[in-house]
């Protein structure tokens, strides 16, 4: 496995192969087999209505792969990719797989303070952007900063107007590069809890299983028309089952530039979309909007909701509001995916976050001492399995804390397991805010706040919110005059912090409540803001 990654131990690897979860095939077979078996079916549709068949997408991916190689990118090198939901994302994703070059999938919302450390940590050889986000943000500015800050970045490729950079490369397809299916195919980003980004290596065969098994459990078929409403770089929209699951099933991927009801409903009607995946705040907005908008949503069969916990009340209204079935998905880019099953009783679909995808997923629920709790009691979810990472990339110290000695990933989520095996998410032990599915590492934001000259100490906690589940509250102890929320967010933006990480509220205290051992008590702060 690529240097800096942690392989599965031989015994488990043997079992995953023997039981058929690992097929020994490269991830790219999703597209190459589709192109062979049904070349003229529609694989991809963009927001403007441009369409690509499987054969056309396959050809495009091969030309991109050849172009990447011709530019001098070598197998195993990393490229940070930051694209909105454009067709180039899909073609390039497969192009990277074919060239053996490893995409590091950043989100469009990321800014300098996320992208620079990512490029550094991955020693990225290139950076791929769109010219703009359609709302006035120019990624080429960010690319200039990255180019100056990170010497490993040799090329910047731009979808749209390249300015001084390069357009996406393209060349006549050469002989395929052979890849080891047990090696890394791509890197996903962790939501994280610390000040530095974490990279999740996903191997060809683990991600292939992830996409195919998810597609099966969600009933994907050749008739599936999947709307990519979340960012395509998100594990949920990419492979749970996401766009890769739709390709695995020989279905059609429809790209939405944003998840607003205006955009999504129009695409659902126009393309007869059958399934999509959203975070809870979007589900709430769609359910309201369906009451007064008149697009025809009757093609929609399944709404997947995940990223944060969907409360039972809105969950119970999905069918009447949108005329489709609900599937709750509790997943993590690190691996383990839980789905409610299409034939589960309504009670489980509404009140649980699903059960593990794979029979070989191992789930342990432990108390703070690390001992298993009694069945049905809540505790931290630990997991290992055929598609769950064994370590973050180049993060030895962090890995020592994030995994048990026998290789279970400590998810930081607090769950309880029902007799049926379904999980109910009850909270978390990790120091992170989940703002409507967007994960904000508290320590990272605190570090940025501490850089403000008027800030003596900072503690970031979630505050309950009807729509977002949580919003972000920054508690500060200040020197001299307290800055306003507006001043603080302007300061954070200036530092290149992504907009979704900006605090929603500021509270200034004389000092922080402490725990018995003298640490800042986030529990006390959270109780204070909840009140
Ligand atoms: O990261 C997540 O929250 C998530 C949610 C649903 C499905 C997934 O694959 C995820 O990674």
Coordinates of C-alpha atoms and ligand atoms in Angstrom, one line a residue:
X1 CA 0.0 0.0 0.0
X2 CA 1.1 3.6 -0.7
X3 CA 3.7 4.8 1.9
X4 CA 1.9 6.6 4.7
X5 CA -1.2 4.3 4.7
X6 CA -2.1 1.5 7.0
X7 CA -3.0 -1.8 5.3
X8 CA -5.6 -4.3 6.7
X9 CA -3.8 -7.2 8.5
X10 CA -3.3 -10.3 6.4
X11 CA -5.9 -12.4 8.2
X12 CA -8.7 -10.0 7.8
X13 CA -7.7 -9.3 4.2
X14 CA -7.9 -13.0 3.5
X15 CA -11.4 -13.2 5.0
X16 CA -12.7 -10.2 3.0
X17 CA -11.4 -11.8 -0.2
X18 CA -12.7 -15.2 0.7
X19 CA -16.1 -13.8 1.5
X20 CA -16.2 -11.9 -1.7
X21 CA -16.3 -8.4 -0.4
X22 CA -13.0 -7.7 -2.1
X23 CA -13.1 -8.6 -5.7
X24 CA -9.5 -7.7 -6.7
X25 CA -10.8 -5.4 -9.4
X26 CA -9.9 -1.7 -9.9
X27 CA -12.6 0.9 -9.2
X28 CA -12.6 2.0 -12.8
X29 CA -14.4 -1.2 -13.9
X30 CA -17.6 0.6 -12.8
X31 CA -17.3 2.7 -16.0
X32 CA -15.3 0.5 -18.3
X33 CA -17.8 -2.4 -17.8
X34 CA -20.8 -0.1 -18.2
X35 CA -19.4 1.2 -21.5
X36 CA -18.9 -2.3 -22.7
X37 CA -22.2 -3.6 -21.6
X38 CA -24.5 -0.7 -22.5
X39 CA -22.5 1.9 -24.5
X40 CA -25.5 3.9 -25.7
X41 CA -27.3 4.3 -22.4
X42 CA -27.2 7.8 -20.8
X43 CA -24.6 7.9 -18.1
X44 CA -24.5 11.6 -17.3
X45 CA -26.7 14.7 -17.6
X46 CA -25.6 18.1 -16.5
X47 CA -27.8 21.0 -15.3
X48 CA -27.9 22.6 -18.7
X49 CA -29.3 19.3 -20.2
X50 CA -26.1 18.2 -21.9
X51 CA -25.9 14.4 -22.0
X52 CA -23.2 11.7 -22.3
X53 CA -23.7 8.1 -23.0
X54 CA -21.6 5.4 -21.2
X55 CA -19.4 5.2 -24.3
X56 CA -18.9 8.9 -24.5
X57 CA -18.1 9.3 -20.8
X58 CA -15.7 6.3 -21.1
X59 CA -13.9 8.0 -24.0
X60 CA -13.8 11.3 -22.2
X61 CA -12.2 9.7 -19.1
X62 CA -9.6 7.9 -21.3
X63 CA -8.6 11.1 -23.0
X64 CA -8.3 12.9 -19.7
X65 CA -6.2 10.0 -18.3
X66 CA -3.9 10.2 -21.3
X67 CA -3.7 14.0 -20.9
X68 CA -2.8 13.7 -17.2
X69 CA 0.0 11.3 -18.1
X70 CA 1.2 13.5 -20.9
X71 CA 1.4 16.4 -18.5
X72 CA 3.9 14.3 -16.4
X73 CA 1.6 13.2 -13.6
X74 CA 2.7 9.7 -12.5
X75 CA 0.8 6.9 -10.9
X76 CA 0.6 7.3 -7.1
X77 CA 1.0 11.1 -7.2
X78 CA -1.8 13.1 -5.5
X79 CA -3.9 15.9 -7.0
X80 CA -6.2 18.1 -5.0
X81 CA -9.5 18.3 -6.8
X82 CA -12.0 21.1 -5.9
X83 CA -14.9 21.2 -8.3
X84 CA -18.6 22.0 -8.2
X85 CA -21.1 19.5 -9.6
X86 CA -20.0 19.7 -13.2
X87 CA -19.6 16.9 -15.7
X88 CA -15.8 17.4 -15.7
X89 CA -15.8 16.1 -12.1
X90 CA -17.2 12.8 -13.1
X91 CA -15.1 12.3 -16.2
X92 CA -12.0 13.4 -14.4
X93 CA -12.7 11.1 -11.4
X94 CA -12.5 8.1 -13.8
X95 CA -9.6 9.7 -15.7
X96 CA -7.6 9.8 -12.4
X97 CA -8.4 6.2 -11.7
X98 CA -7.3 5.2 -15.2
X99 CA -4.0 7.2 -14.9
X100 CA -3.4 5.8 -11.4
X101 CA -3.2 9.3 -10.2
X102 CA -4.8 9.8 -6.8
X103 CA -7.5 12.5 -6.4
X104 CA -7.8 14.2 -3.0
X105 CA -11.5 15.3 -3.0
X106 CA -11.9 18.8 -1.4
X107 CA -15.2 20.5 -1.1
X108 CA -16.1 23.7 -3.2
X109 CA -16.7 25.5 0.1
X110 CA -13.1 25.1 1.2
X111 CA -10.8 28.1 1.2
X112 CA -7.1 28.8 1.8
X113 CA -7.0 27.7 5.4
X114 CA -8.2 24.2 4.3
X115 CA -6.7 23.9 0.8
X116 CA -3.1 24.9 1.6
X117 CA -2.7 22.4 4.4
X118 CA -4.4 19.7 2.3
X119 CA -2.0 20.3 -0.6
X120 CA 0.9 20.2 1.9
X121 CA -0.1 17.1 3.6
X122 CA -0.8 15.2 0.4
X123 CA 2.3 16.7 -1.3
X124 CA -0.1 17.4 -4.2
X125 CA 1.5 17.5 -7.6
X126 CA -1.4 19.5 -9.1
X127 CA -4.6 21.3 -8.1
X128 CA -7.8 21.2 -10.1
X129 CA -10.4 24.0 -9.8
X130 CA -13.3 25.6 -11.7
X131 CA -12.8 29.3 -12.7
X132 CA -15.6 30.4 -10.3
X133 CA -18.3 29.0 -8.1
X134 CA -21.0 30.8 -10.2
X135 CA -21.7 33.1 -7.2
X136 CA -18.7 35.4 -7.6
X137 CA -15.9 33.5 -6.0
X138 CA -12.8 33.1 -8.2
X139 CA -10.9 29.9 -7.4
X140 CA -8.0 31.1 -9.5
X141 CA -7.2 33.6 -6.7
X142 CA -7.0 30.6 -4.4
X143 CA -4.8 28.8 -6.9
X144 CA -2.4 31.7 -6.9
X145 CA -2.0 31.5 -3.1
X146 CA -1.6 27.7 -3.3
X147 CA 1.0 28.0 -6.0
X148 CA 3.1 30.3 -3.9
X149 CA 2.6 28.4 -0.6
X150 CA 3.0 24.8 -1.8
X151 CA 6.1 24.1 -3.9
X152 CA 5.0 20.5 -4.7
X153 CA 2.1 21.8 -6.8
X154 CA 3.5 21.8 -10.4
X155 CA 0.2 22.4 -12.3
X156 CA -3.1 24.1 -11.8
X157 CA -5.9 22.8 -14.1
X158 CA -9.0 24.9 -14.6
X159 CA -12.5 24.0 -15.7
X160 CA -13.6 27.2 -17.5
X161 CA -11.4 30.2 -18.1
X162 CA -7.8 29.1 -17.2
X163 CA -6.2 32.6 -17.1
X164 CA -2.5 31.9 -16.6
X165 CA -3.2 28.2 -15.7
X166 CA -4.0 25.2 -17.9
X167 CA -7.2 23.8 -19.2
X168 CA -7.9 20.2 -18.4
X169 CA -5.4 18.0 -20.3
X170 CA -6.6 15.8 -23.1
X171 CA -4.7 13.3 -25.3
X172 CA -5.3 10.2 -27.4
X173 CA -5.8 7.3 -25.1
X174 CA -2.7 5.1 -24.7
X175 CA -2.4 1.6 -23.1
X176 CA -4.1 1.4 -19.7
X177 CA -2.0 1.9 -16.6
X178 CA -2.2 -1.2 -14.4
X179 CA -3.2 -0.5 -10.8
X180 CA -3.1 -2.7 -7.7
X181 CA -6.7 -3.1 -6.6
X182 CA -5.6 -3.4 -3.0
X183 CA -3.9 0.0 -3.2
X184 CA -5.2 3.5 -2.7
X185 CA -7.6 4.9 -5.4
X186 CA -8.5 8.2 -3.9
X187 CA -8.5 10.3 -0.7
X188 CA -11.6 11.6 1.0
X189 CA -11.5 14.3 3.7
X190 CA -12.3 13.6 7.3
X191 CA -14.8 15.9 9.1
X192 CA -12.0 16.0 11.7
X193 CA -11.8 17.1 15.3
X194 CA -8.3 18.6 15.3
X195 CA -6.6 21.7 13.9
X196 CA -5.1 19.8 10.9
X197 CA -6.9 18.1 8.0
X198 CA -7.0 14.3 7.9
X199 CA -6.9 12.3 4.7
X200 CA -8.8 9.1 4.3
X201 CA -7.2 6.6 1.9
X202 CA -9.8 4.5 0.1
X203 CA -8.6 1.5 -1.9
X204 CA -9.9 0.4 -5.3
X205 CA -11.5 -2.7 -4.1
X206 CA -12.9 -1.3 -0.8
X207 CA -14.5 1.6 -2.6
X208 CA -15.8 -0.7 -5.4
X209 CA -17.5 -2.8 -2.7
X210 CA -18.8 0.4 -1.0
X211 CA -20.4 1.6 -4.2
X212 CA -21.8 -1.7 -5.4
X213 CA -23.2 -2.9 -2.1
X214 CA -24.7 0.5 -1.4
X215 CA -26.4 0.4 -4.8
X216 CA -27.8 -3.0 -4.1
X217 CA -29.2 -2.0 -0.6
X218 CA -30.8 1.1 -2.1
X219 CA -32.4 -0.8 -4.9
X220 CA -30.4 1.0 -7.7
X221 CA -31.0 -0.4 -11.2
X222 CA -30.7 0.5 -14.9
X223 CA -33.8 2.6 -14.3
X224 CA -32.2 4.7 -11.6
X225 CA -31.8 8.4 -12.3
X226 CA -29.7 9.7 -9.4
X227 CA -29.6 13.5 -8.7
X228 CA -26.3 14.7 -7.2
X229 CA -27.6 17.4 -5.0
X230 CA -24.9 17.4 -2.4
X231 CA -21.3 18.1 -3.4
X232 CA -20.1 15.2 -5.6
X233 CA -16.9 15.1 -3.6
X234 CA -18.9 14.1 -0.5
X235 CA -18.8 10.4 0.3
X236 CA -22.6 10.3 0.6
X237 CA -23.2 11.7 -3.0
X238 CA -20.2 10.0 -4.4
X239 CA -20.5 6.4 -3.3
X240 CA -23.3 5.8 -0.7
X241 CA -24.6 4.8 -3.3
X242 CA -24.3 8.2 -5.0
X243 CA -23.0 8.7 -8.5
X244 CA -20.7 5.7 -8.4
X245 CA -23.6 3.5 -7.3
X246 CA -25.7 4.9 -10.2
X247 CA -22.9 4.0 -12.6
X248 CA -22.5 0.6 -11.0
X249 CA -26.2 -0.1 -11.7
X250 CA -26.0 1.2 -15.3
X251 CA -28.3 4.1 -14.3
X252 CA -28.1 7.8 -15.0
X253 CA -26.3 10.5 -13.0
X254 CA -28.0 14.0 -13.0
X255 CA -25.9 16.9 -11.7
X256 CA -27.5 19.7 -9.7
X257 CA -25.3 22.8 -9.1
X258 CA -26.9 23.3 -5.7
X259 CA -29.5 21.6 -3.5
X260 CA -32.1 24.4 -3.4
X261 CA -35.7 23.3 -4.0
X262 CA -35.8 25.7 -7.1
X263 CA -32.9 23.9 -8.7
X264 CA -33.5 20.4 -7.6
X265 CA -37.3 20.3 -8.3
X266 CA -36.8 21.5 -11.8
X267 CA -34.2 18.8 -12.5
X268 CA -36.3 16.1 -10.8
X269 CA -39.2 17.0 -13.1
X270 CA -37.1 17.5 -16.3
X271 CA -35.0 14.3 -15.9
X272 CA -37.6 12.1 -14.1
X273 CA -35.2 11.7 -11.2
X274 CA -35.9 8.6 -9.1
X275 CA -33.5 9.0 -6.1
X276 CA -31.3 11.6 -4.4
X277 CA -29.4 12.2 -1.1
X278 CA -29.7 15.3 1.1
X279 CA -28.8 16.5 4.6
X280 CA -31.6 17.1 7.1
X281 CA -31.9 20.9 6.6
X282 CA -32.4 20.4 2.9
X283 CA -35.0 17.7 3.5
X284 CA -36.9 20.1 5.7
X285 CA -36.7 22.9 3.1
X286 CA -37.9 20.5 0.3
X287 CA -40.8 19.3 2.4
X288 CA -42.0 22.9 2.9
X289 CA -41.3 23.9 -0.7
X290 CA -43.3 20.9 -2.1
X291 CA -46.4 22.5 -0.5
X292 CA -46.3 25.5 -2.7
X293 CA -44.1 24.7 -5.7
X294 CA -45.8 22.9 -8.6
X295 CA -43.0 20.9 -10.3
X296 CA -44.0 17.2 -10.8
X297 CA -42.0 15.2 -8.3
X298 CA -43.9 11.9 -9.0
X299 CA -40.8 10.2 -10.4
X300 CA -39.0 10.4 -7.1
X301 CA -39.1 7.0 -5.3
X302 CA -36.5 7.4 -2.6
X303 CA -35.1 10.3 -0.6
X304 CA -31.9 9.4 1.3
X305 CA -31.2 11.6 4.3
X306 CA -27.9 11.6 6.2
X307 CA -24.9 13.6 7.3
X308 CA -26.6 14.5 10.6
X309 CA -29.5 13.0 12.5
X310 CA -33.0 13.5 11.0
X311 CA -35.5 13.8 13.8
X312 CA -38.4 11.4 13.9
X313 CA -41.1 14.1 13.4
X314 CA -39.8 15.3 10.0
X315 CA -38.8 11.7 9.1
X316 CA -42.5 10.7 9.5
X317 CA -43.6 13.4 7.0
X318 CA -41.3 12.6 4.1
X319 CA -43.8 10.3 2.4
X320 CA -46.8 12.6 2.6
X321 CA -44.8 15.7 1.7
X322 CA -42.7 14.4 -1.2
X323 CA -44.5 11.3 -2.2
X324 CA -41.5 9.0 -1.8
X325 CA -39.9 6.6 0.5
X326 CA -37.3 7.6 3.1
X327 CA -34.0 6.0 3.6
X328 CA -31.9 7.1 6.6
X329 CA -28.1 6.8 6.0
X330 CA -25.6 7.2 8.8
X331 CA -22.2 7.1 7.2
X332 CA -18.7 8.3 7.5
X333 CA -16.1 9.0 4.9
X334 CA -13.8 6.7 7.1
X335 CA -15.9 3.8 6.0
X336 CA -18.9 2.2 7.9
X337 CA -22.2 2.9 6.3
X338 CA -25.6 2.2 7.9
X339 CA -28.8 2.2 5.9
X340 CA -32.4 1.6 6.8
X341 CA -33.5 -1.1 4.4
X342 CA -36.2 -0.5 1.8
X343 CA -38.3 -3.3 3.3
X344 CA -37.9 -2.2 6.9
X345 CA -41.1 -1.4 8.8
X346 CA -41.9 2.3 8.9
X347 CA -41.1 2.5 12.6
X348 CA -37.4 1.6 11.9
X349 CA -37.2 3.9 8.8
X350 CA -38.4 6.8 10.9
X351 CA -36.7 6.3 14.3
X352 CA -33.3 4.7 13.4
X353 CA -30.3 5.6 11.4
X354 CA -30.1 2.2 9.8
X355 CA -27.9 -0.9 10.2
X356 CA -24.5 -1.7 8.8
X357 CA -24.1 -2.3 5.1
X358 CA -21.9 -5.4 5.2
X359 CA -22.2 -8.6 7.1
X360 CA -18.5 -8.3 7.9
X361 CA -18.9 -4.8 9.4
X362 CA -18.0 -5.2 13.1
X363 CA -19.6 -2.7 15.5
X364 CA -18.7 -2.3 19.1
X365 CA -20.4 0.1 21.5
X366 CA -18.2 1.0 24.4
X367 CA -18.2 3.1 27.6
X368 CA -15.6 5.8 28.4
X369 CA -13.3 3.1 29.8
X370 CA -13.4 1.3 26.4
X371 CA -15.5 -1.7 27.7
X372 CA -18.5 -2.9 25.8
X373 CA -21.8 -1.7 27.2
X374 CA -24.7 -4.0 27.9
X375 CA -26.9 -4.7 24.8
X376 CA -29.2 -1.7 24.0
X377 CA -27.2 0.8 26.1
X378 CA -25.5 3.8 24.6
X379 CA -21.8 4.3 24.1
X380 CA -19.2 5.2 21.6
X381 CA -19.4 3.4 18.2
X382 CA -16.2 1.6 17.3
X383 CA -16.0 -0.2 14.0
X384 CA -13.8 -2.1 11.6
X385 CA -14.6 -3.9 8.3
X386 CA -13.8 -4.4 4.7
X387 CA -14.4 -0.8 3.7
X388 CA -13.4 1.0 6.9
X389 CA -9.9 2.6 7.0
X390 CA -7.2 1.3 9.2
X391 CA -5.4 4.7 9.5
X392 CA -5.4 8.2 8.2
X393 CA -2.7 9.1 5.7
X394 CA 0.6 10.2 7.2
X395 CA -0.9 10.6 10.7
X396 CA 0.9 8.2 13.0
X397 CA 0.2 10.0 16.2
X398 CA -3.4 10.8 15.4
X399 CA -3.9 7.2 14.4
X400 CA -2.7 6.0 17.8
X401 CA -5.6 7.8 19.3
X402 CA -8.2 7.2 16.6
X403 CA -7.9 3.4 16.5
X404 CA -7.9 0.7 19.1
X405 CA -4.9 -1.6 19.2
X406 CA -6.9 -4.2 17.3
X407 CA -7.7 -1.8 14.6
X408 CA -11.2 -0.5 15.4
X409 CA -11.9 3.0 14.3
X410 CA -13.2 5.2 17.1
X411 CA -16.0 7.0 15.4
X412 CA -16.6 9.5 18.1
X413 CA -20.4 9.0 17.6
X414 CA -22.6 7.9 20.5
X415 CA -25.1 5.3 19.5
X416 CA -27.3 2.5 20.8
X417 CA -28.1 -0.7 19.0
X418 CA -31.6 -2.2 18.8
X419 CA -32.2 -5.9 18.8
X420 CA -32.7 -5.7 15.0
X421 CA -29.1 -4.4 14.6
X422 CA -30.4 -0.9 13.7
X423 CA -28.4 2.0 15.2
X424 CA -29.9 5.1 16.9
X425 CA -27.5 8.0 16.9
X426 CA -27.6 9.8 20.2
X427 CA -24.8 12.3 20.2
X428 CA -21.0 12.3 20.0
X429 CA -17.9 12.3 22.1
X430 CA -15.8 14.0 19.5
X431 CA -15.1 17.7 19.7
X432 CA -16.9 18.7 16.6
X433 CA -20.0 20.6 15.6
X434 CA -22.4 19.1 13.0
X435 CA -24.0 22.1 11.4
X436 CA -26.7 20.5 9.2
X437 CA -24.3 17.8 8.0
X438 CA -21.2 20.0 7.7
X439 CA -18.7 19.0 10.2
X440 CA -16.7 21.7 12.0
X441 CA -13.7 20.6 14.1
X442 CA -13.9 22.8 17.3
X443 CA -10.1 22.9 17.8
X444 CA -9.5 24.1 14.3
X445 CA -11.9 27.1 14.7
X446 CA -10.5 27.8 18.2
X447 CA -7.0 28.0 16.8
X448 CA -8.2 30.6 14.3
X449 CA -10.0 32.6 16.9
X450 CA -7.0 32.5 19.2
X451 CA -5.0 34.3 16.5
X452 CA -7.2 37.4 16.9
X453 CA -5.4 40.0 18.9
X454 CA -8.4 40.7 21.2
X455 CA -8.9 37.0 22.0
X456 CA -7.3 35.6 25.1
X457 CA -9.1 32.2 25.0
X458 CA -11.7 30.5 22.8
X459 CA -14.1 27.5 23.1
X460 CA -16.4 26.5 20.3
X461 CA -19.6 24.5 21.0
X462 CA -22.7 23.5 19.2
X463 CA -26.0 25.1 20.1
X464 CA -29.3 23.3 19.3
X465 CA -31.1 24.6 16.2
X466 CA -34.5 23.5 14.8
X467 CA -33.4 23.5 11.1
X468 CA -29.6 22.9 11.2
X469 CA -29.6 20.5 14.1
X470 CA -26.8 22.6 15.5
X471 CA -25.3 26.0 14.9
X472 CA -21.9 27.2 16.1
X473 CA -21.3 29.3 19.2
X474 CA -17.9 30.7 19.9
X475 CA -17.3 31.5 23.6
X476 CA -14.5 34.0 24.1
X477 CA -12.4 35.4 26.9
X478 CA -11.1 38.8 25.6
X479 CA -8.3 41.3 26.2
X480 CA -9.7 44.8 26.3
X481 CA -12.7 45.5 24.2
X482 CA -14.7 42.6 22.9
X483 CA -14.9 42.2 19.1
X484 CA -18.3 41.9 17.5
X485 CA -19.5 38.7 15.7
X486 CA -19.2 40.7 12.4
X487 CA -15.6 41.6 13.2
X488 CA -14.7 38.1 14.1
X489 CA -16.2 36.5 11.0
X490 CA -14.5 39.1 8.8
X491 CA -11.2 38.2 10.6
X492 CA -11.8 34.5 10.0
X493 CA -12.7 35.0 6.3
X494 CA -9.5 37.0 5.9
X495 CA -7.6 33.9 7.2
X496 CA -9.3 31.9 4.5
X497 CA -11.7 29.9 6.7
X498 CA -14.6 28.3 4.8
X499 CA -17.9 30.1 5.2
X500 CA -19.7 27.1 6.8
X501 CA -17.2 27.1 9.7
X502 CA -17.9 30.7 10.7
X503 CA -19.5 31.0 14.1
X504 CA -23.2 31.9 14.2
X505 CA -23.0 33.5 17.6
X506 CA -20.5 35.0 20.0
X507 CA -20.6 34.9 23.7
X508 CA -18.0 36.8 25.8
X509 CA -17.3 35.5 29.3
X510 CA -14.9 36.6 32.1
X511 CA -13.6 33.0 32.3
X512 CA -14.5 29.5 31.2
X513 CA -16.2 26.9 33.5
X514 CA -13.7 24.2 34.2
X515 CA -14.0 20.4 34.8
X516 CA -12.7 18.8 37.9
X517 CA -9.3 18.2 36.2
X518 CA -9.1 21.8 35.2
X519 CA -10.0 21.6 31.5
X520 CA -12.5 23.9 29.8
X521 CA -15.9 22.3 30.4
X522 CA -17.6 22.2 27.0
X523 CA -20.5 20.4 28.6
X524 CA -21.1 23.3 30.9
X525 CA -20.7 25.8 27.9
X526 CA -23.1 23.7 25.8
X527 CA -25.7 23.6 28.6
X528 CA -25.3 27.4 29.0
X529 CA -26.0 28.1 25.4
X530 CA -28.7 25.6 25.1
X531 CA -30.4 27.4 28.0
Ligands
LIG1 O1 -20.0 11.8 6.4 C1 -21.2 11.7 6.5 O2 -21.8 12.4 7.4 C2 -22.0 10.7 5.7 C3 -23.4 10.6 5.8 C4 -24.1 9.7 5.0 C5 -23.4 8.9 4.1 C6 -22.0 9.0 4.0 O3 -21.3 8.3 3.1 C7 -21.3 9.9 4.8 O4 -20.0 10.0 4.7

